[in-house]
Tab-separated table of N, CA and C in Angstrom:
chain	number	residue	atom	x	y	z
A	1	UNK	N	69.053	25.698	114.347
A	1	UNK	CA	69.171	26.301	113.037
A	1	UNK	C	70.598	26.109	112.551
A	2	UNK	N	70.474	25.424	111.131
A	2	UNK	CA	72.050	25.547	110.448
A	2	UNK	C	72.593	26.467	110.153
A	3	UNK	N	74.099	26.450	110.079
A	3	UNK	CA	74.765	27.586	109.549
A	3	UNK	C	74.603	28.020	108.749
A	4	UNK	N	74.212	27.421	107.479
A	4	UNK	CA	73.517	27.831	106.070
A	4	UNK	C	72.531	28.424	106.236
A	5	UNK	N	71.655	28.179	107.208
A	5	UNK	CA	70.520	28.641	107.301
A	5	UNK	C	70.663	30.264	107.727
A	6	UNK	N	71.257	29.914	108.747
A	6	UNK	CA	71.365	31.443	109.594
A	6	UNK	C	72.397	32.731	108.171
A	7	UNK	N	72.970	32.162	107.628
A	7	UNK	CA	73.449	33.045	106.754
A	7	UNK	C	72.923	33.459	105.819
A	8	UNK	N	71.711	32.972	105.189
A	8	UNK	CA	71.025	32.675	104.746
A	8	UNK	C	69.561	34.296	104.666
A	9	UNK	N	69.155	33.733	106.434
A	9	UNK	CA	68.901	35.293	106.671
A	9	UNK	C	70.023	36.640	107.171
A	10	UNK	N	70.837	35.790	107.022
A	10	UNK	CA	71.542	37.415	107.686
A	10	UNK	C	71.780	38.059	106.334
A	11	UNK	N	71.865	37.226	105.168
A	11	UNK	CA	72.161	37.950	103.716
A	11	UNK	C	70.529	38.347	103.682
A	12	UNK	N	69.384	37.861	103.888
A	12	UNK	CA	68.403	38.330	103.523
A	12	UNK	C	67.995	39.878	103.950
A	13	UNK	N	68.340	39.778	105.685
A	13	UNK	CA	68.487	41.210	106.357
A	13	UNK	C	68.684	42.050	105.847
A	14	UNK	N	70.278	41.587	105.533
A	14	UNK	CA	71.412	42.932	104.744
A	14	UNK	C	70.495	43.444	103.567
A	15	UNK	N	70.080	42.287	102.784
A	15	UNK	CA	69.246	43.444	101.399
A	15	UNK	C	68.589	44.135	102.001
A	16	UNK	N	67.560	43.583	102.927
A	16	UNK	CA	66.593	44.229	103.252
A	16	UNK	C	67.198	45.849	103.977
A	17	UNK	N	68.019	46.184	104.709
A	17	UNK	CA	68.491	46.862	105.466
A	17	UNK	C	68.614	48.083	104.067
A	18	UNK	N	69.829	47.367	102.974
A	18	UNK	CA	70.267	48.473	101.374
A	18	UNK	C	68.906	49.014	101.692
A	19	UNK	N	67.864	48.064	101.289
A	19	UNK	CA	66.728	49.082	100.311
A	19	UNK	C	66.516	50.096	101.640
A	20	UNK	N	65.862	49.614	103.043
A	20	UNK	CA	65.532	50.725	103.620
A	20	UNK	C	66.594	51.998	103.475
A	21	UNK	N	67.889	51.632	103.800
A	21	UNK	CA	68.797	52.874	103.835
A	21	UNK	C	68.991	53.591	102.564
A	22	UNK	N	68.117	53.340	101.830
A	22	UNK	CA	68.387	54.071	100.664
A	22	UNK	C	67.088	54.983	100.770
A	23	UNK	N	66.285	54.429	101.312
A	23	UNK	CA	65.211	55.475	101.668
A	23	UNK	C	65.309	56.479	102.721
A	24	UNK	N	65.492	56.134	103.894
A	24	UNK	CA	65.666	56.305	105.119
A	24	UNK	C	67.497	56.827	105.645
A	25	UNK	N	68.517	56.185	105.016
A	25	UNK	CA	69.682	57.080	105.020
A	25	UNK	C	70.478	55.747	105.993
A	26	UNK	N	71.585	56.630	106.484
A	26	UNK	CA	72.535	55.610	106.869
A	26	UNK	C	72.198	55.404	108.869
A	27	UNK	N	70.702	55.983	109.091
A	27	UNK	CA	70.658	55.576	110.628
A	27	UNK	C	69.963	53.862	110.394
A	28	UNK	N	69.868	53.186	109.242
A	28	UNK	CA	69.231	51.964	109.037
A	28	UNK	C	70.363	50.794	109.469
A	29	UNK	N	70.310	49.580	110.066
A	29	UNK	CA	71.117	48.565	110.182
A	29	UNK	C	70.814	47.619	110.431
A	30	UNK	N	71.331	46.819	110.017
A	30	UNK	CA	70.841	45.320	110.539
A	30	UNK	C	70.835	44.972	112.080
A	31	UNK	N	69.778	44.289	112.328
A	31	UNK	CA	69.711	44.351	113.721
A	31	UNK	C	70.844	43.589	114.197
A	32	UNK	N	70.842	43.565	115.877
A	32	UNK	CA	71.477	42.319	116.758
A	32	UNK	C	70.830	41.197	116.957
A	33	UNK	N	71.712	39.831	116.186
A	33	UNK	CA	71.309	38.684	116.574
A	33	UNK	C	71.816	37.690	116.783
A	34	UNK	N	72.009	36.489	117.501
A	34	UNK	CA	72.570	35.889	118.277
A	34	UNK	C	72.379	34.368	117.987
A	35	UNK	N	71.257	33.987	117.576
A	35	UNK	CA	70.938	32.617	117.667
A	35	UNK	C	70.879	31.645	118.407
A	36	UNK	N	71.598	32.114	120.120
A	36	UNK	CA	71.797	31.311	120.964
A	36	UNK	C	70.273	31.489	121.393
A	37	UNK	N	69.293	30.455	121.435
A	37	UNK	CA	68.209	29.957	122.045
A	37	UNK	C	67.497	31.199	121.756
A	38	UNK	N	66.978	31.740	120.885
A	38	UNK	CA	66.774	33.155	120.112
A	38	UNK	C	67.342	34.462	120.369
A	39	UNK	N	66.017	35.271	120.185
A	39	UNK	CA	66.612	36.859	120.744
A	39	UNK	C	66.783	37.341	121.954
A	40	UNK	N	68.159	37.384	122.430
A	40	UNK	CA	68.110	37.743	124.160
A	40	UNK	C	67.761	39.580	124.170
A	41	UNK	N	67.920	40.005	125.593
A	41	UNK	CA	67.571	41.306	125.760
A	41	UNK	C	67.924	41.964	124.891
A	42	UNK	N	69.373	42.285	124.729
A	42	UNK	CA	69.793	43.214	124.255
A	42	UNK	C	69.679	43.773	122.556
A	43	UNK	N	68.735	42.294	121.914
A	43	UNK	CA	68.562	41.750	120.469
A	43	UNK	C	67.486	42.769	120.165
A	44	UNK	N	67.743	42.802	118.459
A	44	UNK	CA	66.246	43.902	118.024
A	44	UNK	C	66.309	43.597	116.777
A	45	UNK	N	65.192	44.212	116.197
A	45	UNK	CA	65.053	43.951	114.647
A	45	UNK	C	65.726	43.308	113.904
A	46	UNK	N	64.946	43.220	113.270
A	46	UNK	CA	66.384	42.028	111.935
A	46	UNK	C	66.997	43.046	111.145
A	47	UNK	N	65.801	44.653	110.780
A	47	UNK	CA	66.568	45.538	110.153
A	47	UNK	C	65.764	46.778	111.093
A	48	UNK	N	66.727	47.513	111.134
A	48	UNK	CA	66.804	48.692	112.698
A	48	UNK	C	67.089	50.141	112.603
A	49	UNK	N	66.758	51.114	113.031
A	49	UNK	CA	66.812	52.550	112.926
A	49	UNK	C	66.121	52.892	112.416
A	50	UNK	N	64.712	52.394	111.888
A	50	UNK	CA	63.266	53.138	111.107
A	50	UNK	C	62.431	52.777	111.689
A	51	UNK	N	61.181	53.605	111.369
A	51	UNK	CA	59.773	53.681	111.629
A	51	UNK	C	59.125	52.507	111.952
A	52	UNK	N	59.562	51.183	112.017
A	52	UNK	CA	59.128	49.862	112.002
A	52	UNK	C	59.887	48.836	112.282
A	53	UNK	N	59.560	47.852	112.729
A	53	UNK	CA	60.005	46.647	113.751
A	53	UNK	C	59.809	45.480	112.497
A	54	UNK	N	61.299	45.485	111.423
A	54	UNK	CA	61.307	44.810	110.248
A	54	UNK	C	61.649	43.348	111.045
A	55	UNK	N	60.689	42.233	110.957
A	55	UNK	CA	60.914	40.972	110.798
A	55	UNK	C	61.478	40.628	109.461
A	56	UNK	N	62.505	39.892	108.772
A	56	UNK	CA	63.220	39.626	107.956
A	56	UNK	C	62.976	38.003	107.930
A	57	UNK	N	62.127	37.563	106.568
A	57	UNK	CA	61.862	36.012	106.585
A	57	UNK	C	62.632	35.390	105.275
A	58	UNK	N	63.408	34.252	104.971
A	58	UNK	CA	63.499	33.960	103.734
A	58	UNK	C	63.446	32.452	104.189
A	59	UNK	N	62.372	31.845	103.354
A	59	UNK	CA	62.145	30.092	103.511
A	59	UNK	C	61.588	29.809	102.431
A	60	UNK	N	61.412	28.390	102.923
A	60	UNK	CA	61.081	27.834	101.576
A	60	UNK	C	59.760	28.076	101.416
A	61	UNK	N	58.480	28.064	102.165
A	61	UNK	CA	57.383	28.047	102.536
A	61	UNK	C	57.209	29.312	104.125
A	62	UNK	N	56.847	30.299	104.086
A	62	UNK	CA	56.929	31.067	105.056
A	62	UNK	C	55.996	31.094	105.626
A	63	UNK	N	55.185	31.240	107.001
A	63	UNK	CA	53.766	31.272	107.499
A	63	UNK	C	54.114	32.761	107.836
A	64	UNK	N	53.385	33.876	106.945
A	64	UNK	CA	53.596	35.041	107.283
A	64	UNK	C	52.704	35.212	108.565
A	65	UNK	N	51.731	34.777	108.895
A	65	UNK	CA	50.683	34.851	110.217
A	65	UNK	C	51.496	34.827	111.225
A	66	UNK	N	52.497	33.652	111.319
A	66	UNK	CA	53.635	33.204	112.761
A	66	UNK	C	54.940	34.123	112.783
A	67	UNK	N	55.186	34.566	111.904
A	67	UNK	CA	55.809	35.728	111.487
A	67	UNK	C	55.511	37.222	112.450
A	68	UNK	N	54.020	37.634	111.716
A	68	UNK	CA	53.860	38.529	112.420
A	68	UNK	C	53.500	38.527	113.864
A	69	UNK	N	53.052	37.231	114.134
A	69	UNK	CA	53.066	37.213	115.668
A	69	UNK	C	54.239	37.270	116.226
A	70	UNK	N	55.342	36.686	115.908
A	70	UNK	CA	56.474	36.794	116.353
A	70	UNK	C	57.006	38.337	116.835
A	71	UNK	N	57.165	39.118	115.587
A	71	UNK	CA	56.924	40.142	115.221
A	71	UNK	C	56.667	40.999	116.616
A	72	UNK	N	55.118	40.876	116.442
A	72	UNK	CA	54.561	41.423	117.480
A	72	UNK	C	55.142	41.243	119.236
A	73	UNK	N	55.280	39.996	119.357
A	73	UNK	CA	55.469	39.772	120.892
A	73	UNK	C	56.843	40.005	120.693
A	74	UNK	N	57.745	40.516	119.997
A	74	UNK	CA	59.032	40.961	120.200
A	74	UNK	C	58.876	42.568	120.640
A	75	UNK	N	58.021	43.165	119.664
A	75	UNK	CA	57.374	44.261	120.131
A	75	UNK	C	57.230	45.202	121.542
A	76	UNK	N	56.152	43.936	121.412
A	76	UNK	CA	55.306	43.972	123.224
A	76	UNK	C	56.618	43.626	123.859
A	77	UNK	N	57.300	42.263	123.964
A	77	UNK	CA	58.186	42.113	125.426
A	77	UNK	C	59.301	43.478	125.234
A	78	UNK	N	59.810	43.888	124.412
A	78	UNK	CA	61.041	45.040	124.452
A	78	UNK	C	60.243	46.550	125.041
A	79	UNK	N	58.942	46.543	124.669
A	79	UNK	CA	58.362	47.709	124.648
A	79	UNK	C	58.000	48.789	123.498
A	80	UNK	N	58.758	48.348	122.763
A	80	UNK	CA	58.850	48.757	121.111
A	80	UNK	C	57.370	49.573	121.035
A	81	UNK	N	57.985	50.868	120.566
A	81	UNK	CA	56.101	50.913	120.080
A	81	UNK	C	56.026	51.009	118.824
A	82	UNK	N	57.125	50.819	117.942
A	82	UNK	CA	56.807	50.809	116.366
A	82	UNK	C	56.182	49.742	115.794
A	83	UNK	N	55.355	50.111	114.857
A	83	UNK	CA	54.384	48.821	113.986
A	83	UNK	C	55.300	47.989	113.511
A	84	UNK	N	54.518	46.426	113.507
A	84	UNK	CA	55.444	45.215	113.064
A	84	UNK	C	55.486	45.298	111.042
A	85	UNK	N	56.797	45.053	111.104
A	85	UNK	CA	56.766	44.713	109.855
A	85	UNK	C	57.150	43.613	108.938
A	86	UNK	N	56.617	42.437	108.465
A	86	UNK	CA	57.482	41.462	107.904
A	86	UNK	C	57.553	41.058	106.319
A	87	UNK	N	59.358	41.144	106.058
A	87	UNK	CA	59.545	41.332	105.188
A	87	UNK	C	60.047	39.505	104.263
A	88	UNK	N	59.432	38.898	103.397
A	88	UNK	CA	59.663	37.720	103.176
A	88	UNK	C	59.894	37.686	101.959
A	89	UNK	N	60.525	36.218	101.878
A	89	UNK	CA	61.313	35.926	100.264
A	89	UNK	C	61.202	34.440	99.871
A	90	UNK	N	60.488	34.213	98.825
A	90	UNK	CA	60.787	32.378	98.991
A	90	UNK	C	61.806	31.894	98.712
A	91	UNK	N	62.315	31.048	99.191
A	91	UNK	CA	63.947	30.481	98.878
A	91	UNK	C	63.504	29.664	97.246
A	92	UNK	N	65.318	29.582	97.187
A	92	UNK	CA	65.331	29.873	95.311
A	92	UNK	C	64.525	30.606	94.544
A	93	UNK	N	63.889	31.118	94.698
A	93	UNK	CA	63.208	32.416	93.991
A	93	UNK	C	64.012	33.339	93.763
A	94	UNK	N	64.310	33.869	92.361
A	94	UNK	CA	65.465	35.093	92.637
A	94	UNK	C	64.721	36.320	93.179
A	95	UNK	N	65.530	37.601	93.923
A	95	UNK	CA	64.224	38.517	94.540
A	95	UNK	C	63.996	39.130	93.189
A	96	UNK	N	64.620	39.539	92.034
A	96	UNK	CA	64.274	40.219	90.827
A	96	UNK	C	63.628	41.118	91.292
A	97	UNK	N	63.794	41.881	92.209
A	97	UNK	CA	62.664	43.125	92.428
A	97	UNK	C	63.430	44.868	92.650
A	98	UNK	N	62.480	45.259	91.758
A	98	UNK	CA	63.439	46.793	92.387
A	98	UNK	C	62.151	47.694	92.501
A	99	UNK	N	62.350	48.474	93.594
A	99	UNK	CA	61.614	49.308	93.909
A	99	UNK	C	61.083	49.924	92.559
A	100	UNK	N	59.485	49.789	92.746
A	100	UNK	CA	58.888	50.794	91.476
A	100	UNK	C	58.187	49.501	90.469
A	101	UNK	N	58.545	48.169	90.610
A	101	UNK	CA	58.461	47.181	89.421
A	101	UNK	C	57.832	46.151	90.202
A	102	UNK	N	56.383	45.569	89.058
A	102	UNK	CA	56.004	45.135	89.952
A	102	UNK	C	55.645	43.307	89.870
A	103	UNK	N	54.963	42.347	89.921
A	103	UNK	CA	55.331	41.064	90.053
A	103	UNK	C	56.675	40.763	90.913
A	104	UNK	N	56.984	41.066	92.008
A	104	UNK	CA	57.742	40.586	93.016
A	104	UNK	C	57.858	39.307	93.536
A	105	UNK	N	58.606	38.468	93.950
A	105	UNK	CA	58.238	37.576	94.277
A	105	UNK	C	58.937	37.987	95.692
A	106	UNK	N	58.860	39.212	96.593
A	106	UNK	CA	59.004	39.640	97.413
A	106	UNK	C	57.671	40.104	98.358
A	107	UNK	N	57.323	39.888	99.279
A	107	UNK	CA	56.082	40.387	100.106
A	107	UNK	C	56.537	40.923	101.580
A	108	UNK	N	55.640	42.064	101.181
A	108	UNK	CA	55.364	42.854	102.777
A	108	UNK	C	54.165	43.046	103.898
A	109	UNK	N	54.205	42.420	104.952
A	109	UNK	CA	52.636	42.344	105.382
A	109	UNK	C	52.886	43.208	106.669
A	110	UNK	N	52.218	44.206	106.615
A	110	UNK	CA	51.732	44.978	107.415
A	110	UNK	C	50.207	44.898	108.519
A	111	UNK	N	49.789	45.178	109.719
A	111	UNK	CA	48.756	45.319	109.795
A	111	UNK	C	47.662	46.133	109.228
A	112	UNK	N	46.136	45.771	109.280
A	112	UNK	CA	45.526	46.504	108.242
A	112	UNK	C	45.377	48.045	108.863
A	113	UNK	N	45.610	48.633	110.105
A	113	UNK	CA	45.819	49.848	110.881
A	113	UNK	C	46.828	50.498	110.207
A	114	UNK	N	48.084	49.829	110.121
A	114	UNK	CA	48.991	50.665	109.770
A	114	UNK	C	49.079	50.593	108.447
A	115	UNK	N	48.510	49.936	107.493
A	115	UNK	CA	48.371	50.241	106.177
A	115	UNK	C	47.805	51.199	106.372
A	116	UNK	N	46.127	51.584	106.522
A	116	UNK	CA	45.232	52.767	106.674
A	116	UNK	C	46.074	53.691	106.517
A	117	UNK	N	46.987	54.051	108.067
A	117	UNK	CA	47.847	55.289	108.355
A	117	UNK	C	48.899	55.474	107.214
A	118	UNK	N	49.319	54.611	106.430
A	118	UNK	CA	50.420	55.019	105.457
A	118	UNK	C	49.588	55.273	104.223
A	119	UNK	N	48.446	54.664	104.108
A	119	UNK	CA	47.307	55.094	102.489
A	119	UNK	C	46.936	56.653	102.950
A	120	UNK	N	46.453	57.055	104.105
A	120	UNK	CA	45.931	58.342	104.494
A	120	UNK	C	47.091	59.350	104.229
A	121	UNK	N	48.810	58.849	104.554
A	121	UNK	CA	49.153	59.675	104.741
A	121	UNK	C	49.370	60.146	103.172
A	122	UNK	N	49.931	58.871	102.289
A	122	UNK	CA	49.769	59.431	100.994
A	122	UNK	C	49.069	59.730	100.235
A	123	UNK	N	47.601	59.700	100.810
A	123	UNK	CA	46.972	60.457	100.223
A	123	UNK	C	46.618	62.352	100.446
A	124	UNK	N	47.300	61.983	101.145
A	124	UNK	CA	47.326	63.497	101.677
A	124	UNK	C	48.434	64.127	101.264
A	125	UNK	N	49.334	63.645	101.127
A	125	UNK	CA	50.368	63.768	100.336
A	125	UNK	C	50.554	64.235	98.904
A	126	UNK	N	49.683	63.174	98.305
A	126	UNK	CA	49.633	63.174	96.925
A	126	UNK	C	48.701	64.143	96.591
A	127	UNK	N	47.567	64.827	97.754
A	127	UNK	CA	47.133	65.927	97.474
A	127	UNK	C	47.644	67.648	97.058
A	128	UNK	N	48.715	67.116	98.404
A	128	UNK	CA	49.593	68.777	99.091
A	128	UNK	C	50.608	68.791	97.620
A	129	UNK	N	50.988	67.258	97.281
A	129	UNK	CA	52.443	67.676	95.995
A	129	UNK	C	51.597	67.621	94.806
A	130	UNK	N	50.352	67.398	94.641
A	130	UNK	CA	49.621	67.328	93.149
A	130	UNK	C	50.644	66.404	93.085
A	131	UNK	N	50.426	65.365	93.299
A	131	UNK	CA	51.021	64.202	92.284
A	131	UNK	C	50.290	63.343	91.558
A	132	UNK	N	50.471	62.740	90.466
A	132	UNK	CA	49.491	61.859	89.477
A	132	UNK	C	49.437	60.257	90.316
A	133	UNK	N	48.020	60.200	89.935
A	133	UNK	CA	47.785	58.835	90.682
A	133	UNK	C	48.537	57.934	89.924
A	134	UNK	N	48.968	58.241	88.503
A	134	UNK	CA	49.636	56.907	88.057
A	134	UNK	C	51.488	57.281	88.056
A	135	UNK	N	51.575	58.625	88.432
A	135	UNK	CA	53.198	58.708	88.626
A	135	UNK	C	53.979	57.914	89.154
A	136	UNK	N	54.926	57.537	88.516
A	136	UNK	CA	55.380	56.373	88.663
A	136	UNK	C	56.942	56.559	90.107
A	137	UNK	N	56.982	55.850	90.856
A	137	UNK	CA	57.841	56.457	91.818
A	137	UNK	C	58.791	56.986	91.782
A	138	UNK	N	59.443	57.632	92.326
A	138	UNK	CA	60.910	58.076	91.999
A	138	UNK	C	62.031	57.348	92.270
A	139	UNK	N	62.858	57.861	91.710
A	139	UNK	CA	64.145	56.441	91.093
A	139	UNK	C	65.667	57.062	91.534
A	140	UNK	N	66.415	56.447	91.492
A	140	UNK	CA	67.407	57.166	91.347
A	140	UNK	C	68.086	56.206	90.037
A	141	UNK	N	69.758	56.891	89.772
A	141	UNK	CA	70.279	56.346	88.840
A	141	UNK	C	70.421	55.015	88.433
A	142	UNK	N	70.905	54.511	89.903
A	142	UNK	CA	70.923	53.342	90.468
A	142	UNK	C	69.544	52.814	91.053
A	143	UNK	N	68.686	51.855	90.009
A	143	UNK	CA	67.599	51.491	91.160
A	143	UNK	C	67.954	50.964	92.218
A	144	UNK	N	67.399	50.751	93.690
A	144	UNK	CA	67.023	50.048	94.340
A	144	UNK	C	66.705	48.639	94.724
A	145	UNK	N	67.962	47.568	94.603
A	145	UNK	CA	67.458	46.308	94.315
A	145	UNK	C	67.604	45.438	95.384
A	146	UNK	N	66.609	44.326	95.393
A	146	UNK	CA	67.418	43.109	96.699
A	146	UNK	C	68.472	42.595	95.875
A	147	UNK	N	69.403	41.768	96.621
A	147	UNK	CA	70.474	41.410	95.771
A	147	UNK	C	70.620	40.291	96.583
């Protein structure tokens, strides 16, 4: 992998890392990574300290399938028990995306299990806060953007 390349995702990470920590707070970080002949032991997530095992993709053409396998057997060999998550971007595409807005040219693929568990939970959610099915998310001053 080129140097361009590898910087390439490590800037992709870093957005990815903003948006989680803006949700999630300042235990979020970009993972440890190395590049020498991939991820050795001590290596983890591309973005780290949340609920999920963020794979971080930006290419020109991405195979999100090899992705999440990846994903996964990083998982399994560390022991990880958090659900895989992979987060992708097509190169030259600007991300133009901010939380809440939608036509992204940003994608998140989850398994269809742990989708279930996050639709159940907000729906249960959206029961307990009476919230409107079309309420639109909450924002802050500053949206939320990849950059």
């Amino acid at each position: 992998m080129g140097k361009l390349s590898k910087n390439k995702g490590k800037k992709w990470a870093q957005a990815v890392a903003r948006v989680f920590r803006a949700f999630l707070g300042d235990r979020i970080h970009r993972g440890n990574q190395s590049h020498r002949g991939g991820r050795g032991a001590g290596e983890g997530a591309d973005v780290d300290g949340g609920p999920f095992w963020v794979e971080c993709k930006h290419e020109k053409s991405c195979n999100l399938w090899k992705a999440m396998r990846q994903a996964d057997a990083e998982t399994a060999a560390k022991g990880d028990p958090r659900p895989s998550l992979v987060v992708a971007k097509q190169d030259k595409k600007p991300p133009g995306w901010r939380v809440g807005l939608p036509g992204a040219p940003v994608v998140a693929m989850l398994h269809a299990e742990v989708f279930a568990d996050l639709l159940a939970d907000y729906m249960y959610l959206r029961g307990r806060l009476d919230i409107e099915a079309d309420a639109p998310i909450p924002s802050r001053e500053d949206p939320v953007t990849f950059k």
